[in-house]
Structures are given as structure tokens and as C-alpha cells.
Amino acid sequence: MRLVITGSYEQMSIEAANIVAGQIYLKPNSVLGLATGSTPVSMYQRLIAVHKSLGLDFSQVTTFNLDEYIGMSPDNPQSYHYFMQENFFRHINISPENVFLPNGLAEDMVAEGERYEKLIEARGGIDLQVLGIGQNAHIGFNEPDVKFAATTHQVELDSETIQANSRFFASEDEVPRYAISMGIKTIMMAEHVILLANGRNKAEAVYKALCGDVTPEAPASILQLHRDVAVIIDKEAAAMLPDTIRGVNVTRKS
Ligand code: PGA
């Protein structure tokens, strides 16, 4: 595992965008796993800027998003379909037929999970997965649990997640209670993973992910077992980390 501690959210976003851009330059038909939330917004802005100024070409890129709320149509401004269109896809030259998110309106979520897994497999698997982290150390919508969920599946959101995500809604009551999310196995099968976190409110989750026991109670801790993870965070999110962490190669950038 590599850990890059940056001086700011902007620096974190630049580092992350450089890795994603590098992946696309090296393999133009890359399959990316993408995340929503506040954390990657500036990374997407940087990638859009690199597309516009340097011609970073997304025409052969395929993307699979981690998750979607259940019951939300793609044109609902609260949906993750909408978020991705607004924050990323409509600004780059990606082909709509290469963009995938789980269908939150599917009638049968078990069948939808299987369909999504098959699509990922048919595209050759995920080359680079981008992750945020919840305050409860969730990745995707894999909430703390007694076991690691394997593949794309329906989840019931944690009260902490509902509260955290209520900032995007008029009230907490409006936050969906269920979502469909890639599972831990789906994420762990990705060739490369980058985990992003910024802000003091993520410090405990980052500590659990990097220094805690590997346990489904802290889903991100499973990344300690992945063969190629770069954790890119700002100094606030690093506030609880010790100077040295076993098995982790630490770089500090201001
Ligand atoms: P955030 O969400 O980027 O909005 O903090 C991250 C997450 O919940 O995974």
C-alpha cells in the first residue's frame, strides 16, 4: 500500500487526477471504477481540464460507478446518474454506451446485481477503481457489517450514512434508505485502487482503514489486503495516523 499525504484538498485532487490520466494515457481503453460524493468532485474538474487543455481522450474509456440509490430515476438531480453527468460525463468525450451505473429502478435487485457483475466481466474487469470513504469507513455503500459482502447487491444504509448524505437533501427524511452497491469482492478484483479522503471528519475512518484490524466492521480495512492501493489524503484526514505504518510506503507532499 502507498500513502500520499498532501497539504490540501486541491493537492489531493491533482495527485488523484494524475493517476487517472496516467492510466488512460497508458491504456486508452481503460475500464474505470468511479465514485460519487464530495471527495472526487475536484478530481473530476481536473480531469475535465486535462481533457480540454491537453486532449485527454475518453472515447475508448469505459466507466462503472460504485452505487446508486434505490428508487431514483437517472434524471432525478439527487441520483448518482445525474451527479456523474453533471460533474463529469457531459464535459468529456466519453461514449454514453461505455458508461454504466447500477439501475436503482430495477425490479429485481438480485438480478440487477448479477447483470452489473456480468457487464464488468464482459468489459474485461476494472483497471482502476476510485474510492471515497465514509465516516464509518464504508467503501461504495458497503456499510459496517458482520461479514464482507461479495458482489453487487442491495444495501440498507447506515444511520450515520443517512445523516452524512442528508446535506444533499432538503431533510434527512428524504434520503433514500436503500441503495445498490458494488460489493467488496467487486472492488477487490480491480487491478489498481485509489482511495481518497479529505477533512478531519474522515481521520478516524482513515486510521481504521490503514492501521486497524481487517474487519467487516470497518469495510475499507479490506484494502490492506489489496495488491495495489494508493491512499491519497489531505493532512486533516491523516491527523490520526502514526509516522510509520507497517506495510505502508508513506510520501508527504505539501
Ligand atoms: P463524500 O462521501 O465524498 O461525500 O464524503 C464519501 C463516501 O461516503 O464514500
Short mmCIF file of C-alpha atoms and ligand atoms in Angstrom, two decimals:
data_model
loop_
_atom_site.label_atom_id
_atom_site.label_comp_id
_atom_site.label_asym_id
_atom_site.label_seq_id
_atom_site.Cartn_x
_atom_site.Cartn_y
_atom_site.Cartn_z
CA MET A 1 0.00 0.00 0.00
CA ARG A 2 1.18 3.51 -0.81
CA LEU A 3 0.05 6.52 1.21
CA VAL A 4 0.39 10.06 -0.11
CA ILE A 5 -0.36 12.81 2.42
CA THR A 6 -0.96 16.12 0.69
CA GLY A 7 -1.15 19.64 2.08
CA SER A 8 -4.65 20.37 0.80
CA TYR A 9 -7.80 19.04 -0.86
CA GLU A 10 -6.64 20.62 -4.13
CA GLN A 11 -3.29 18.84 -3.97
CA MET A 12 -5.05 15.55 -3.18
CA SER A 13 -7.26 16.07 -6.23
CA ILE A 14 -4.28 16.80 -8.50
CA GLU A 15 -2.48 13.65 -7.36
CA ALA A 16 -5.60 11.56 -7.95
CA ALA A 17 -6.31 13.11 -11.37
CA ASN A 18 -2.70 12.46 -12.41
CA ILE A 19 -3.08 8.77 -11.62
CA VAL A 20 -6.37 8.51 -13.55
CA ALA A 21 -4.97 10.47 -16.51
CA GLY A 22 -1.80 8.34 -16.47
CA GLN A 23 -3.93 5.19 -16.56
CA ILE A 24 -5.81 6.47 -19.64
CA TYR A 25 -2.64 7.57 -21.43
CA LEU A 26 -1.09 4.15 -20.85
CA LYS A 27 -4.25 2.22 -21.74
CA PRO A 28 -6.72 4.31 -23.80
CA ASN A 29 -9.47 1.67 -23.46
CA SER A 30 -9.20 1.53 -19.67
CA VAL A 31 -12.12 0.44 -17.53
CA LEU A 32 -12.51 2.85 -14.63
CA GLY A 33 -14.49 2.32 -11.45
CA LEU A 34 -15.87 5.68 -10.31
CA ALA A 35 -17.24 7.21 -7.12
CA THR A 36 -19.70 9.98 -6.32
CA GLY A 37 -19.72 12.26 -3.25
CA SER A 38 -17.94 15.50 -2.40
CA THR A 39 -14.48 13.96 -2.27
CA PRO A 40 -13.84 13.31 -6.01
CA VAL A 41 -15.51 16.48 -7.34
CA SER A 42 -12.27 18.42 -7.75
CA MET A 43 -10.52 15.37 -9.22
CA TYR A 44 -13.23 15.28 -11.90
CA GLN A 45 -12.75 19.01 -12.52
CA ARG A 46 -9.01 18.45 -13.03
CA LEU A 47 -9.65 15.58 -15.45
CA ILE A 48 -12.07 17.77 -17.41
CA ALA A 49 -9.38 20.46 -17.53
CA VAL A 50 -6.79 17.95 -18.80
CA HIS A 51 -9.30 16.75 -21.42
CA LYS A 52 -9.91 20.34 -22.58
CA SER A 53 -6.33 21.61 -22.47
CA LEU A 54 -4.27 18.53 -23.34
CA GLY A 55 -6.82 16.42 -25.20
CA LEU A 56 -7.01 13.57 -22.69
CA ASP A 57 -9.15 11.17 -24.72
CA PHE A 58 -12.03 9.32 -23.07
CA SER A 59 -13.51 7.99 -26.34
CA GLN A 60 -12.43 4.41 -25.61
CA VAL A 61 -12.79 4.55 -21.83
CA THR A 62 -15.48 2.54 -20.02
CA THR A 63 -16.74 3.51 -16.56
CA PHE A 64 -18.62 1.63 -13.87
CA ASN A 65 -19.92 3.57 -10.89
CA LEU A 66 -19.89 2.08 -7.44
CA ASP A 67 -23.51 2.62 -6.49
CA GLU A 68 -26.92 4.21 -6.90
CA TYR A 69 -29.86 4.92 -4.62
CA ILE A 70 -32.77 2.53 -4.98
CA GLY A 71 -35.94 4.11 -6.33
CA MET A 72 -34.20 7.06 -8.01
CA SER A 73 -34.56 7.66 -11.69
CA PRO A 74 -31.47 8.83 -13.60
CA ASP A 75 -32.99 12.27 -14.21
CA ASN A 76 -33.56 12.93 -10.51
CA PRO A 77 -30.96 15.57 -9.50
CA GLN A 78 -30.25 13.57 -6.31
CA SER A 79 -29.39 10.43 -8.25
CA TYR A 80 -25.83 9.34 -8.84
CA HIS A 81 -26.58 9.05 -12.56
CA TYR A 82 -27.34 12.77 -12.55
CA PHE A 83 -24.33 13.60 -10.38
CA MET A 84 -21.96 11.86 -12.79
CA GLN A 85 -23.47 13.53 -15.85
CA GLU A 86 -23.24 16.97 -14.28
CA ASN A 87 -19.85 16.64 -12.62
CA PHE A 88 -18.02 14.65 -15.25
CA PHE A 89 -19.52 12.87 -18.24
CA ARG A 90 -21.14 15.79 -20.04
CA HIS A 91 -17.83 17.66 -20.04
CA ILE A 92 -15.70 14.93 -21.66
CA ASN A 93 -15.80 12.86 -24.85
CA ILE A 94 -16.93 9.61 -23.27
CA SER A 95 -19.40 7.48 -25.27
CA PRO A 96 -22.75 7.03 -23.49
CA GLU A 97 -22.68 3.32 -24.34
CA ASN A 98 -19.48 2.98 -22.29
CA VAL A 99 -20.98 4.49 -19.11
CA PHE A 100 -22.53 2.17 -16.52
CA LEU A 101 -24.17 2.66 -13.15
CA PRO A 102 -26.34 0.19 -11.25
CA ASN A 103 -30.02 0.66 -12.06
CA GLY A 104 -31.76 1.91 -8.94
CA LEU A 105 -35.14 1.34 -10.59
CA ALA A 106 -34.62 -2.36 -11.37
CA GLU A 107 -37.49 -4.53 -10.15
CA ASP A 108 -35.25 -7.37 -9.04
CA MET A 109 -32.10 -6.14 -7.31
CA VAL A 110 -30.54 -9.61 -7.18
CA ALA A 111 -30.86 -9.89 -10.96
CA GLU A 112 -29.59 -6.30 -11.35
CA GLY A 113 -26.52 -7.12 -9.25
CA GLU A 114 -25.80 -10.15 -11.40
CA ARG A 115 -26.31 -8.14 -14.59
CA TYR A 116 -23.85 -5.47 -13.37
CA GLU A 117 -21.21 -8.02 -12.42
CA LYS A 118 -21.51 -9.67 -15.85
CA LEU A 119 -21.14 -6.31 -17.58
CA ILE A 120 -17.94 -5.59 -15.65
CA GLU A 121 -16.61 -9.01 -16.55
CA ALA A 122 -17.59 -8.59 -20.22
CA ARG A 123 -15.57 -5.35 -20.36
CA GLY A 124 -12.52 -7.17 -19.02
CA GLY A 125 -12.73 -6.12 -15.36
CA ILE A 126 -11.87 -2.82 -13.70
CA ASP A 127 -8.37 -1.47 -14.31
CA LEU A 128 -8.51 1.40 -11.82
CA GLN A 129 -11.10 1.86 -9.09
CA VAL A 130 -11.54 5.28 -7.45
CA LEU A 131 -12.94 5.20 -3.91
CA GLY A 132 -14.02 7.70 -1.29
CA ILE A 133 -14.54 6.60 2.30
CA GLY A 134 -17.46 7.18 4.63
CA GLN A 135 -17.07 8.41 8.19
CA ASN A 136 -17.99 4.87 9.20
CA ALA A 137 -15.22 3.51 6.90
CA HIS A 138 -17.65 2.30 4.24
CA ILE A 139 -16.45 1.99 0.63
CA GLY A 140 -19.12 2.18 -2.04
CA PHE A 141 -22.20 1.64 0.10
CA ASN A 142 -20.67 -1.36 1.86
CA GLU A 143 -21.64 -0.44 5.40
CA PRO A 144 -20.08 -1.88 8.58
CA ASP A 145 -21.36 -5.42 8.94
CA VAL A 146 -20.55 -8.81 10.41
CA LYS A 147 -19.30 -10.08 7.05
CA PHE A 148 -17.84 -8.68 3.85
CA ALA A 149 -20.48 -8.54 1.10
CA ALA A 150 -19.19 -10.09 -2.09
CA THR A 151 -20.68 -8.73 -5.30
CA THR A 152 -23.12 -6.00 -6.40
CA HIS A 153 -26.08 -6.14 -4.05
CA GLN A 154 -28.84 -4.21 -2.32
CA VAL A 155 -27.80 -2.47 0.92
CA GLU A 156 -29.67 -0.81 3.73
CA LEU A 157 -27.92 2.46 4.52
CA ASP A 158 -26.46 3.04 7.97
CA SER A 159 -27.97 5.82 10.09
CA GLU A 160 -24.55 7.56 10.00
CA THR A 161 -24.56 7.46 6.19
CA ILE A 162 -28.13 8.75 6.00
CA GLN A 163 -27.19 11.62 8.29
CA ALA A 164 -23.97 12.42 6.35
CA ASN A 165 -25.78 12.35 2.99
CA SER A 166 -28.71 14.44 4.23
CA ARG A 167 -26.62 17.53 3.40
CA PHE A 168 -27.57 16.93 -0.25
CA PHE A 169 -31.31 16.73 0.53
CA ALA A 170 -33.92 19.12 1.92
CA SER A 171 -34.24 16.94 5.03
CA GLU A 172 -32.95 13.66 6.46
CA ASP A 173 -36.36 12.05 5.78
CA GLU A 174 -35.78 12.45 2.05
CA VAL A 175 -32.55 10.42 1.98
CA PRO A 176 -33.23 7.00 0.45
CA ARG A 177 -32.89 4.11 2.89
CA TYR A 178 -31.65 1.61 0.31
CA ALA A 179 -29.03 1.54 -2.39
CA ILE A 180 -27.43 -0.89 -4.79
CA SER A 181 -23.66 -1.09 -4.49
CA MET A 182 -20.69 -2.97 -5.87
CA GLY A 183 -19.57 -5.44 -3.25
CA ILE A 184 -16.22 -5.82 -1.55
CA LYS A 185 -15.21 -8.59 -3.94
CA THR A 186 -16.09 -6.40 -6.94
CA ILE A 187 -13.84 -3.67 -5.54
CA MET A 188 -11.02 -6.03 -4.55
CA MET A 189 -10.96 -7.53 -8.07
CA ALA A 190 -9.89 -4.16 -9.54
CA GLU A 191 -6.31 -4.15 -10.80
CA HIS A 192 -5.44 -0.83 -9.12
CA VAL A 193 -7.30 1.12 -6.44
CA ILE A 194 -7.03 4.72 -5.26
CA LEU A 195 -8.74 5.73 -2.05
CA LEU A 196 -9.28 9.46 -1.48
CA ALA A 197 -10.15 11.22 1.76
CA ASN A 198 -10.05 14.79 2.95
CA GLY A 199 -11.06 16.60 6.10
CA ARG A 200 -10.82 15.96 9.82
CA ASN A 201 -14.16 14.11 9.80
CA LYS A 202 -12.50 11.29 7.82
CA ALA A 203 -9.44 10.92 10.10
CA GLU A 204 -10.86 8.09 12.22
CA ALA A 205 -12.10 6.16 9.18
CA VAL A 206 -8.67 6.53 7.53
CA TYR A 207 -6.99 5.32 10.72
CA LYS A 208 -9.26 2.25 10.83
CA ALA A 209 -8.70 1.55 7.13
CA LEU A 210 -4.91 1.67 7.33
CA CYS A 211 -4.00 0.77 10.90
CA GLY A 212 -6.98 -1.16 12.29
CA ASP A 213 -7.75 -4.87 12.13
CA VAL A 214 -9.06 -6.12 8.81
CA THR A 215 -12.72 -6.47 9.71
CA PRO A 216 -16.12 -6.02 8.04
CA GLU A 217 -16.88 -3.61 10.89
CA ALA A 218 -14.55 -1.21 9.02
CA PRO A 219 -15.11 -2.22 5.38
CA ALA A 220 -12.20 -0.11 4.00
CA SER A 221 -9.76 -2.14 6.13
CA ILE A 222 -10.00 -4.91 3.50
CA LEU A 223 -7.83 -2.71 1.27
CA GLN A 224 -4.84 -3.66 3.44
CA LEU A 225 -5.06 -6.99 1.57
CA HIS A 226 -5.22 -5.50 -1.95
CA ARG A 227 -2.05 -5.80 -4.01
CA ASP A 228 -2.04 -2.27 -5.45
CA VAL A 229 -3.68 0.52 -3.47
CA ALA A 230 -2.68 4.18 -3.33
CA VAL A 231 -4.31 6.09 -0.47
CA ILE A 232 -4.26 9.81 -1.27
CA ILE A 233 -5.44 12.09 1.51
CA ASP A 234 -5.02 15.59 2.85
CA LYS A 235 -3.29 16.32 6.14
CA GLU A 236 -6.55 16.69 8.07
CA ALA A 237 -7.65 13.20 7.08
CA ALA A 238 -4.17 11.98 8.12
CA ALA A 239 -4.45 13.55 11.59
CA MET A 240 -4.75 10.26 13.49
CA LEU A 241 -2.09 8.30 11.58
CA PRO A 242 1.24 7.44 13.22
CA ASP A 243 4.50 8.45 11.46
CA THR A 244 5.14 4.91 10.27
CA ILE A 245 2.59 2.26 9.40
CA ARG A 246 3.58 -1.36 8.88
CA GLY A 247 3.48 -2.32 5.21
CA VAL A 248 2.76 1.22 4.04
CA ASN A 249 5.10 3.36 1.97
CA VAL A 250 4.42 6.98 3.04
CA THR A 251 5.09 10.08 0.92
CA ARG A 252 4.34 13.60 2.15
CA LYS A 253 3.65 16.37 -0.37
CA SER A 254 2.78 19.90 0.61
P1 PGA B 1 -18.10 12.08 0.50
O1 PGA B 1 -18.64 10.59 0.61
O2 PGA B 1 -17.07 12.07 -0.57
O3 PGA B 1 -19.30 12.89 0.14
O4 PGA B 1 -17.52 12.43 1.85
C1 PGA B 1 -17.73 9.54 0.63
C2 PGA B 1 -18.44 8.24 0.92
O5 PGA B 1 -19.45 8.25 1.64
O6 PGA B 1 -17.97 7.20 0.46
#
